[in-house]
Coordinates of C-alpha atoms and ligand atoms in Angstrom, one line a residue:
X245 CA 0.0 0.0 0.0
X246 CA 1.5 3.3 -1.0
X247 CA 1.0 5.8 1.8
X248 CA 2.1 9.2 0.6
X249 CA 4.8 10.8 -1.4
X250 CA 5.7 14.3 -2.5
X251 CA 6.8 14.7 -6.1
X252 CA 10.1 16.5 -6.3
X253 CA 13.0 16.7 -8.7
X254 CA 15.7 16.3 -6.0
X255 CA 16.1 12.8 -4.6
X256 CA 15.0 12.5 -1.0
X257 CA 17.4 11.5 1.7
X258 CA 15.9 8.0 1.7
X259 CA 16.3 7.8 -2.1
X260 CA 20.0 8.8 -1.9
X261 CA 20.7 6.3 0.9
X262 CA 18.9 3.6 -1.2
X263 CA 21.3 4.1 -4.0
X264 CA 24.3 3.4 -1.8
X265 CA 23.0 0.7 0.6
X266 CA 22.1 -2.9 -0.1
X267 CA 18.4 -3.5 0.2
X268 CA 16.7 -6.1 2.3
X269 CA 14.3 -8.5 0.7
X270 CA 10.7 -7.5 0.9
X271 CA 8.7 -10.7 0.5
X272 CA 5.1 -10.0 -0.2
X273 CA 4.8 -13.7 -1.3
X274 CA 5.8 -15.0 2.2
X275 CA 3.3 -13.6 4.6
X276 CA 4.2 -14.3 8.3
X277 CA 2.5 -17.1 10.2
X278 CA 0.3 -16.0 13.1
X279 CA 2.8 -16.5 15.9
X280 CA 6.2 -16.7 14.1
X281 CA 8.1 -16.3 17.4
X282 CA 6.8 -19.7 18.5
X283 CA 9.3 -21.3 16.1
X284 CA 12.3 -19.3 17.4
X285 CA 11.3 -18.8 21.1
X286 CA 14.2 -20.5 22.8
X287 CA 16.7 -19.0 20.4
X288 CA 15.2 -15.5 20.8
X289 CA 15.1 -15.7 24.6
X290 CA 18.7 -17.0 24.7
X291 CA 19.8 -14.1 22.5
X292 CA 18.2 -11.6 24.9
X293 CA 19.5 -13.3 28.0
X294 CA 23.0 -13.4 26.6
X295 CA 22.9 -9.6 26.4
X296 CA 21.0 -7.8 23.6
X297 CA 22.7 -4.6 22.4
X298 CA 19.5 -3.1 21.1
X299 CA 17.7 -3.8 24.4
X300 CA 20.4 -1.9 26.2
X301 CA 19.3 1.1 24.2
X302 CA 15.5 0.4 24.3
X303 CA 14.8 -0.5 28.0
X304 CA 16.5 2.6 29.6
X305 CA 14.8 4.7 27.0
X306 CA 11.3 3.3 27.8
X307 CA 12.0 3.7 31.5
X308 CA 13.0 7.3 31.0
X309 CA 9.9 8.1 29.0
X310 CA 7.6 6.4 31.5
X311 CA 9.0 8.1 34.6
X312 CA 8.0 6.8 38.0
X313 CA 5.8 3.7 37.8
X314 CA 5.7 2.4 41.4
X315 CA 2.3 1.1 42.2
X316 CA 0.9 1.7 38.6
X317 CA -0.8 -1.0 36.6
X318 CA 1.3 -1.3 33.4
X319 CA 0.6 -3.4 30.3
X320 CA 3.5 -4.8 28.3
X321 CA 2.3 -5.1 24.7
X322 CA 4.1 -7.9 22.8
X323 CA 6.0 -8.8 25.9
X324 CA 7.9 -11.8 24.4
X325 CA 10.0 -13.5 27.0
X326 CA 9.4 -10.5 29.4
X327 CA 12.5 -8.3 29.3
X328 CA 10.5 -5.0 29.6
X329 CA 7.9 -6.6 32.0
X330 CA 10.7 -7.5 34.4
X331 CA 12.3 -4.0 34.1
X332 CA 9.0 -2.2 34.8
X333 CA 8.2 -4.7 37.7
X334 CA 11.6 -4.0 39.2
X335 CA 10.7 -0.3 39.2
X336 CA 7.6 -1.1 41.2
X337 CA 4.9 -1.4 38.5
X338 CA 2.2 -4.1 38.6
X339 CA 2.8 -5.6 35.2
X340 CA 0.6 -7.6 32.8
X341 CA 2.4 -8.9 29.7
X342 CA 0.5 -9.8 26.6
X343 CA 1.9 -11.8 23.7
X344 CA 0.6 -14.0 20.9
X345 CA 3.5 -16.4 21.2
X346 CA 2.6 -19.3 23.6
X347 CA 6.2 -20.5 23.7
X348 CA 7.7 -17.1 24.5
X349 CA 5.1 -16.8 27.3
X350 CA 6.1 -20.2 28.6
X351 CA 9.7 -18.8 28.9
X352 CA 8.5 -15.6 30.5
X353 CA 6.5 -17.6 33.1
X354 CA 9.5 -19.8 33.8
X355 CA 11.6 -16.7 34.5
X356 CA 8.8 -15.4 36.8
X357 CA 8.8 -18.7 38.7
X358 CA 12.6 -18.5 39.1
X359 CA 12.5 -14.9 40.3
X360 CA 8.9 -13.9 41.3
X361 CA 8.0 -10.2 40.5
X362 CA 4.2 -10.7 40.5
X363 CA 4.0 -10.3 36.7
X364 CA 1.0 -11.8 35.0
X365 CA 1.5 -13.1 31.5
X366 CA -1.5 -13.5 29.2
X367 CA -1.8 -15.2 25.8
X368 CA -3.6 -12.7 23.6
X369 CA -3.7 -10.7 20.4
X370 CA -2.6 -7.1 20.7
X371 CA -5.1 -6.3 17.9
X372 CA -8.0 -7.2 20.2
X373 CA -6.8 -7.5 23.8
X374 CA -10.1 -9.3 24.4
X375 CA -8.8 -10.8 27.8
X376 CA -8.4 -7.3 29.3
X377 CA -11.1 -5.0 30.7
X378 CA -11.7 -1.4 29.6
X379 CA -9.6 1.2 31.5
X380 CA -7.7 -1.3 33.5
X381 CA -4.1 0.2 33.1
X382 CA -2.5 3.5 34.1
X383 CA 0.3 2.9 31.6
X384 CA 1.4 0.7 28.8
X385 CA 4.8 -0.1 27.3
X386 CA 5.9 -1.9 24.1
X387 CA 9.5 -2.9 23.4
X388 CA 10.3 -3.6 19.8
X389 CA 6.9 -5.2 19.1
X390 CA 4.8 -2.7 17.1
X391 CA 6.6 -3.6 13.9
X392 CA 5.6 -7.2 14.5
X393 CA 1.9 -6.5 14.7
X394 CA 0.0 -6.9 11.5
X395 CA -2.8 -4.4 12.0
X396 CA -1.3 -1.5 13.9
X397 CA -4.5 0.6 13.8
X398 CA -6.5 -2.2 15.5
X399 CA -3.8 -2.6 18.1
X400 CA -3.7 1.0 19.1
X401 CA -7.5 1.2 19.2
X402 CA -7.5 -1.9 21.5
X403 CA -4.8 -0.2 23.6
X404 CA -6.8 3.0 24.0
X405 CA -9.7 0.9 25.3
X406 CA -7.7 -0.8 28.0
X407 CA -5.9 2.3 29.2
X408 CA -7.8 4.5 31.7
X409 CA -8.4 8.1 30.6
X410 CA -5.2 10.0 31.2
X411 CA -3.1 6.8 30.8
X412 CA 0.2 6.8 29.0
X413 CA 1.8 4.7 26.4
X414 CA 5.5 4.4 25.7
X415 CA 7.0 2.4 22.9
X416 CA 10.2 1.8 21.0
X417 CA 10.7 0.4 17.6
X418 CA 13.6 0.1 15.1
X419 CA 13.6 3.5 13.6
X420 CA 11.3 3.3 10.5
X421 CA 13.3 6.0 8.7
X422 CA 16.7 4.5 9.1
X423 CA 18.5 1.4 7.7
X424 CA 19.0 -1.6 10.0
X425 CA 21.8 -4.0 10.6
X426 CA 21.6 -6.8 8.0
X427 CA 23.4 -9.0 10.5
X428 CA 26.6 -9.2 8.3
X429 CA 28.3 -6.0 9.5
X430 CA 26.4 -3.8 6.9
X431 CA 23.4 -1.5 7.1
X432 CA 20.5 -2.2 4.8
X433 CA 17.1 -0.8 4.1
X434 CA 14.1 -2.6 5.5
X435 CA 12.0 -1.8 2.5
X436 CA 12.3 -1.5 -1.3
X437 CA 10.4 1.8 -0.9
X438 CA 10.2 3.9 2.3
X439 CA 6.6 4.9 1.4
X440 CA 5.4 1.3 0.8
X441 CA 4.0 -0.6 3.8
X442 CA 4.8 -4.2 3.7
X443 CA 6.2 -7.3 5.3
X444 CA 9.9 -7.8 4.9
X445 CA 12.7 -10.0 6.1
X446 CA 16.5 -9.8 5.9
X447 CA 18.2 -12.5 3.8
X448 CA 20.4 -13.2 6.9
X449 CA 19.0 -16.4 8.6
X450 CA 20.9 -15.7 11.8
X451 CA 19.1 -12.4 12.5
X452 CA 15.7 -12.0 14.2
X453 CA 14.4 -10.1 11.2
X454 CA 15.8 -12.8 8.9
X455 CA 13.9 -15.5 10.8
X456 CA 10.6 -13.8 11.5
X457 CA 10.6 -10.6 9.4
X458 CA 8.6 -7.5 10.4
X459 CA 6.2 -4.9 8.9
X460 CA 7.8 -1.8 7.5
X461 CA 5.6 1.3 7.9
X462 CA 6.5 5.0 7.2
X463 CA 6.7 7.2 10.3
X464 CA 3.4 8.9 9.5
X465 CA 1.6 5.5 9.7
X466 CA 2.6 5.2 13.4
X467 CA 1.7 8.8 14.1
X468 CA -1.6 8.7 12.3
X469 CA -2.7 5.4 13.9
X470 CA -2.1 6.8 17.4
X471 CA -3.7 10.1 16.5
X472 CA -6.8 8.3 15.1
X473 CA -7.1 6.4 18.3
X474 CA -7.2 9.7 20.2
X475 CA -3.7 9.6 21.7
X476 CA -1.7 12.9 22.2
X477 CA 2.0 12.9 21.6
X478 CA 4.0 14.0 24.7
X479 CA 7.7 13.3 24.0
X480 CA 9.9 11.5 21.5
X481 CA 13.5 10.2 21.8
X482 CA 15.9 9.0 19.1
X483 CA 18.7 7.5 21.2
X484 CA 22.0 7.1 19.2
X485 CA 23.7 3.8 18.9
X486 CA 25.7 2.7 21.9
X487 CA 29.2 1.3 21.3
X488 CA 27.7 -2.2 21.4
X489 CA 25.1 -1.3 18.7
X490 CA 27.6 0.6 16.6
X491 CA 29.7 -2.6 16.5
X492 CA 26.8 -4.4 14.7
X493 CA 27.2 -2.5 11.4
X494 CA 29.4 0.0 9.9
X495 CA 27.9 3.5 10.0
X496 CA 25.3 2.7 12.7
X497 CA 26.5 5.6 14.8
X498 CA 25.5 8.0 12.1
X499 CA 21.9 6.9 11.5
X500 CA 18.8 6.7 13.7
X501 CA 18.6 3.3 15.5
X502 CA 15.5 3.4 17.7
X503 CA 12.4 5.6 17.7
X504 CA 10.8 5.9 21.1
X505 CA 7.7 7.9 22.0
X506 CA 5.4 8.8 24.9
X507 CA 1.7 9.3 24.1
X508 CA -1.2 10.0 26.4
X509 CA -4.9 9.0 26.2
X510 CA -6.6 12.3 27.2
X511 CA -8.8 12.5 30.3
X512 CA -12.0 12.8 28.3
Ligands
LIG822 C1 10.7 -8.4 18.5 S1 9.7 -9.3 19.7 C2 9.8 -8.2 21.1 C3 9.5 -9.0 22.3 C4 9.8 -8.2 23.6 N1 9.0 -7.1 23.8 C5 11.3 -7.8 23.6 O1 11.6 -6.6 23.7 O2 12.1 -8.7 23.5 C6 8.0 -8.9 19.1 C7 6.9 -9.6 19.9 O3 5.6 -9.2 19.5 C8 4.8 -10.3 19.6 N2 3.6 -10.1 18.7 C9 3.5 -10.0 17.4 N3 2.3 -9.8 17.0 C10 1.5 -9.8 18.1 C11 0.1 -9.6 18.3 N4 -0.7 -9.4 17.4 N5 -0.3 -9.7 19.6 C12 0.5 -9.9 20.7 N6 1.9 -10.0 20.5 C13 2.4 -10.0 19.2 C14 5.7 -11.5 19.1 O4 5.1 -12.7 19.5 C15 7.0 -11.1 19.8 O5 7.0 -11.6 21.1

């Protein structure tokens, strides 16, 4: 689906980058299975628990955007094996993690049994959140999961329903305007065309995005989905690559890596 585009004689920044960077494979013919992380759950959890460079950027950024959370009911949308749930619970939040991957949730619950933090993990679809009541959370967080959700608009509508009026939402995603690590030391674009929404995966089978892919969306799709659901933008961060992230691909320190935002559901 082509979203937008301004005709202009001069190439855009994205077009200039596209000339010089290898492209990732956008595979419209290989739509993702419903819960693709089920197939890589143990591997994905092992990667995170061995020390994930990108999470070392994302989790502090989400914590900074959320501010004090002690005593608040916080939803972790697309919680996976629970890295953000544990971080927010450690800061005093009463966390419910929701994910569509049964096997990742098994690993999250096993971690909870080993080190109890009173986190509740729920198998559910972010596009509906049918297990959760209206207005049941003061805040919500999502770590690197919105680009995995097929229907973003449905997910943010469902989120608006389960947040209480005045509730906040902080999320982080791989920056939709920047190239990503192709997993081989190079940067590559996630899409053939920045303006085209679609499912893509890297050709590198040893990377997360090579194994499960993701949905590329222009920045405006994220903004407009949240605005359409009634959210108000409060703050945005574009944290630069840490040394560990910069080591993943040449040039990573000069491009945006993560986009993080704080939104609020208005009181009325
Ligand atoms: C890149 S992982 C991120 C997991 C975790 N938040 C983290 O930071 O490691 C994306 C997660 O989104 C979940 N996901 C994708 N689509 C979903 C949906 N419709 N509803 C709930 N979870 C979903 C996947 O199962 C996966 O756990």
